[in-house]
JSON list of C-alpha atoms and ligand atoms in Angstrom, two decimals:
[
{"chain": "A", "resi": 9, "resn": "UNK", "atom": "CA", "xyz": [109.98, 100.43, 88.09]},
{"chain": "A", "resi": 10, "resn": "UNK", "atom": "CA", "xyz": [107.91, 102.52, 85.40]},
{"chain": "A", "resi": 11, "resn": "UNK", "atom": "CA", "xyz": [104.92, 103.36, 86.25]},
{"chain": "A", "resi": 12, "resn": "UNK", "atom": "CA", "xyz": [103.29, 102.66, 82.95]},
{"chain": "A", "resi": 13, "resn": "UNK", "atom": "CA", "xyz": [104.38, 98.88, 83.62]},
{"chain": "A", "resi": 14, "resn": "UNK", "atom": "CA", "xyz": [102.63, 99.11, 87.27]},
{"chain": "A", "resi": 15, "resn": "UNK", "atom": "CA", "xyz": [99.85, 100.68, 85.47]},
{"chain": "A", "resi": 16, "resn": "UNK", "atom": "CA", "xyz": [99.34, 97.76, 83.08]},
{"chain": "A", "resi": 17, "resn": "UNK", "atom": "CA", "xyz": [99.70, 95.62, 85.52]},
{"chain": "A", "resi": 18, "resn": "UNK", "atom": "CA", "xyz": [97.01, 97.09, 88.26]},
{"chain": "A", "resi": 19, "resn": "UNK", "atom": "CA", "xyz": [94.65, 97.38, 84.66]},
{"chain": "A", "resi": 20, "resn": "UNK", "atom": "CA", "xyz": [95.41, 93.27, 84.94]},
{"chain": "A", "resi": 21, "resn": "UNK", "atom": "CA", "xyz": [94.63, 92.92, 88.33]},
{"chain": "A", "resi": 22, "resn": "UNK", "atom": "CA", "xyz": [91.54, 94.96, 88.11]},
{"chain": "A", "resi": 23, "resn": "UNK", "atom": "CA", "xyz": [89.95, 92.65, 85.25]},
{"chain": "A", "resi": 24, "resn": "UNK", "atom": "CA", "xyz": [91.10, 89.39, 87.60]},
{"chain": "A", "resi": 25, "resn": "UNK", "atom": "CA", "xyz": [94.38, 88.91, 84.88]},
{"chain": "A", "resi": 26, "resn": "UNK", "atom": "CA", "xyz": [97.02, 87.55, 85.60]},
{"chain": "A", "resi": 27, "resn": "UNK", "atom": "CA", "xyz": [100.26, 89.90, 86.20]},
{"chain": "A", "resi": 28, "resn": "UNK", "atom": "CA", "xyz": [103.07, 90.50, 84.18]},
{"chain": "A", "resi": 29, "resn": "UNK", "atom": "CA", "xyz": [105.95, 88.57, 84.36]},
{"chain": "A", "resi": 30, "resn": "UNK", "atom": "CA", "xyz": [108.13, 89.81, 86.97]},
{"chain": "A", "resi": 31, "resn": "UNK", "atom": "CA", "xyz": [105.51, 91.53, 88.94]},
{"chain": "A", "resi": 32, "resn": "UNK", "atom": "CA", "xyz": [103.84, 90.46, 91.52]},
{"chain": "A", "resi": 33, "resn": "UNK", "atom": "CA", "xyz": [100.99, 92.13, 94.48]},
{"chain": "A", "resi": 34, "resn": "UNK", "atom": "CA", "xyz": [103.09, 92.99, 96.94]},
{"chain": "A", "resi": 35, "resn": "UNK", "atom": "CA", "xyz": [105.51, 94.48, 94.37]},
{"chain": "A", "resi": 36, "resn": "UNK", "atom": "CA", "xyz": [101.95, 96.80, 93.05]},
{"chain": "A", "resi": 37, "resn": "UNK", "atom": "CA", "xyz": [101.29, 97.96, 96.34]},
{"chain": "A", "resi": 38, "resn": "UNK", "atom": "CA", "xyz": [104.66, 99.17, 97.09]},
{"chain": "A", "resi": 39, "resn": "UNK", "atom": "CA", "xyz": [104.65, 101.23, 94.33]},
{"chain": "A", "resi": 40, "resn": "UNK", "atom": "CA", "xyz": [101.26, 102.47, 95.20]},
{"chain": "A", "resi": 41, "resn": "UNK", "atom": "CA", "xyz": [102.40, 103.47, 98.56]},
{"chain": "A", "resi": 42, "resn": "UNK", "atom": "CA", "xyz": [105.61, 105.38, 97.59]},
{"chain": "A", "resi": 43, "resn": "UNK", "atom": "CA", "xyz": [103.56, 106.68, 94.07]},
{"chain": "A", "resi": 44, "resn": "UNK", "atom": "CA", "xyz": [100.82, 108.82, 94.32]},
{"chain": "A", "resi": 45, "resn": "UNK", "atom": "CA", "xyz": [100.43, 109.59, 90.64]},
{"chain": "A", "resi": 46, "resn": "UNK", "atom": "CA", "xyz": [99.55, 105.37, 90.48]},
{"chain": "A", "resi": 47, "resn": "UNK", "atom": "CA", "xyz": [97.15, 105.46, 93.49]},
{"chain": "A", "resi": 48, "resn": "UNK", "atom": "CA", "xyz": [95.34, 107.94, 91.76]},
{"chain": "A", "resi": 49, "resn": "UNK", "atom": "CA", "xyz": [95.19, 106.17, 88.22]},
{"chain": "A", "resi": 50, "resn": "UNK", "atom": "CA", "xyz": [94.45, 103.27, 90.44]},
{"chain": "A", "resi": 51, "resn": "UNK", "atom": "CA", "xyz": [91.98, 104.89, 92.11]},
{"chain": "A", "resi": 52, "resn": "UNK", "atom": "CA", "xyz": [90.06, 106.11, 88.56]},
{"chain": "A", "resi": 53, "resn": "UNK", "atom": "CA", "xyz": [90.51, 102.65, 87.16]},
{"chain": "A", "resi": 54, "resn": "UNK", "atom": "CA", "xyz": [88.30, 100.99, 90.18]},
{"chain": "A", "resi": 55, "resn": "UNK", "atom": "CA", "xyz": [85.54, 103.75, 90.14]},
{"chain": "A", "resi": 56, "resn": "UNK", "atom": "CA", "xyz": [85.68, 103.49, 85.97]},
{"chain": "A", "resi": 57, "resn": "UNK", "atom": "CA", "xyz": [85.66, 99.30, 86.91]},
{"chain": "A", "resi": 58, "resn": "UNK", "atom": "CA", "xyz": [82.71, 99.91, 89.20]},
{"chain": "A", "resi": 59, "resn": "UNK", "atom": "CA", "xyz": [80.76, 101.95, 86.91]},
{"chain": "A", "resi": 60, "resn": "UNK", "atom": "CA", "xyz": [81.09, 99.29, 84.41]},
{"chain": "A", "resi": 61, "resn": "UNK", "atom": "CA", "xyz": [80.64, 96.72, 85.91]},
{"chain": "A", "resi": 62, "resn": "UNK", "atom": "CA", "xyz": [77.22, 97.51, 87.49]},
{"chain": "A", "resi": 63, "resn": "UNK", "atom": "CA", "xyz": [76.23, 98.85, 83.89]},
{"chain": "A", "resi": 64, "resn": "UNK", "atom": "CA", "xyz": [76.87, 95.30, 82.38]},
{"chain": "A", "resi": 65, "resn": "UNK", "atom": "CA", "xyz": [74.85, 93.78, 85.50]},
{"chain": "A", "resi": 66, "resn": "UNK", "atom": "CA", "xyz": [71.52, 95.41, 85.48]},
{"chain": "A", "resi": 67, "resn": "UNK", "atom": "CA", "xyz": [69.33, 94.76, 88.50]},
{"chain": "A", "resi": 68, "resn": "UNK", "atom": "CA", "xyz": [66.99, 91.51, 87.99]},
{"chain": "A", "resi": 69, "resn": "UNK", "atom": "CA", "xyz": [69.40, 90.11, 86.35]},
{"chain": "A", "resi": 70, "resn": "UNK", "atom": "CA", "xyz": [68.63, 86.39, 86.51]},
{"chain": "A", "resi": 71, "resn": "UNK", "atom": "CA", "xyz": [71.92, 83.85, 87.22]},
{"chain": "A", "resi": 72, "resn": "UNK", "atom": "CA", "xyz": [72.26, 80.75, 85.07]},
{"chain": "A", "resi": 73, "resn": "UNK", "atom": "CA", "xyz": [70.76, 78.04, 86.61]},
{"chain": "A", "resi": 74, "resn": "UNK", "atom": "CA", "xyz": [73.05, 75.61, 88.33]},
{"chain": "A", "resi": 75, "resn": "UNK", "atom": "CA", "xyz": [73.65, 72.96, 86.39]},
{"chain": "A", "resi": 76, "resn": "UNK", "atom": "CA", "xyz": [75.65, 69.63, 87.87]},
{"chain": "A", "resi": 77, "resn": "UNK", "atom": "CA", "xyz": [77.55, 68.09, 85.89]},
{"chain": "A", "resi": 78, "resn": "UNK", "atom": "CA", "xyz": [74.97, 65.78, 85.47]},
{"chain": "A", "resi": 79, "resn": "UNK", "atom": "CA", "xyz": [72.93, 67.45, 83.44]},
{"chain": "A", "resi": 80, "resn": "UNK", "atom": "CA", "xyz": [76.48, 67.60, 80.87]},
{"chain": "A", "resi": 81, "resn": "UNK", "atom": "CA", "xyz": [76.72, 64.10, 80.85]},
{"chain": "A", "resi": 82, "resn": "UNK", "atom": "CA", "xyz": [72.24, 63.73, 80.22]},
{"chain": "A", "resi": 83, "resn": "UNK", "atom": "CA", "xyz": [72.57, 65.95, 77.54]},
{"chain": "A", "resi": 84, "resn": "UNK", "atom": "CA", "xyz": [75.99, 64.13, 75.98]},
{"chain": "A", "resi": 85, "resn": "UNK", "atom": "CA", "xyz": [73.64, 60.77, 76.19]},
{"chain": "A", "resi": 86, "resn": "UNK", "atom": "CA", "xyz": [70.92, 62.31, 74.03]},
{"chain": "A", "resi": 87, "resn": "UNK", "atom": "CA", "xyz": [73.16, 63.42, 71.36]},
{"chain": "A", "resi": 88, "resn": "UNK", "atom": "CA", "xyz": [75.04, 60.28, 71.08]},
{"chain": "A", "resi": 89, "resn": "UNK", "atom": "CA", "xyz": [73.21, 58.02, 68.78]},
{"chain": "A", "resi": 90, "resn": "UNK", "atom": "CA", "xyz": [72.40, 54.55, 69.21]},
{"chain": "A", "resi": 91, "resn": "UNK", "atom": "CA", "xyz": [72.72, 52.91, 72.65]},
{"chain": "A", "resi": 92, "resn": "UNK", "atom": "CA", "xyz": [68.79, 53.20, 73.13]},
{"chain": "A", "resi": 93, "resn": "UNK", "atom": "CA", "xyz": [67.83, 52.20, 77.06]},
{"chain": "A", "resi": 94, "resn": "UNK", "atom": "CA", "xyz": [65.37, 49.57, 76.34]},
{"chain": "B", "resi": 112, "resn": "ZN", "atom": "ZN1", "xyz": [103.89, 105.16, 89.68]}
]
């Protein structure tokens, strides 16, 4: 197995992707454990992850507010036209 294919593949499973064809987790952390030069790229790739991540996620960052899927379907019936209640 080539590490650069590993490597492209952790990269995948790092950003919640899907793996490549013909690899799979359990095949990823075998190669980690017999492959040091991938734990350590591995290892980079989370910290550099991490460090992203909370940059893109400031603190006081307010989440969406939950909308059911009601509130889809109220907003569908305003934009239709015609069909007036009343
Ligand atoms: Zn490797």
């Amino acid at each position: 197995m080539l590490c650069s294919r590993i490597r492209t593949a952790l990269s995948a499973r790092l950003d919640g992707e899907a793996l490549p064809p013909g690899l799979t987790a359990r095949r990823l952390d075998d190669h980690l454990a017999g492959c040091q030069d991938c734990r350590r790229w591995d290892a980079r790739a989370r910290a550099l992850d991490a460090a992203l991540g909370s940059a893109c996620a400031p603190e006081g960052d307010v989440p969406p507010p939950a909308g059911g899927p009601g509130s889809a379907e109220a907003l569908l019936a305003r934009l239709r036209p015609g069909r007036r209640a009343g």
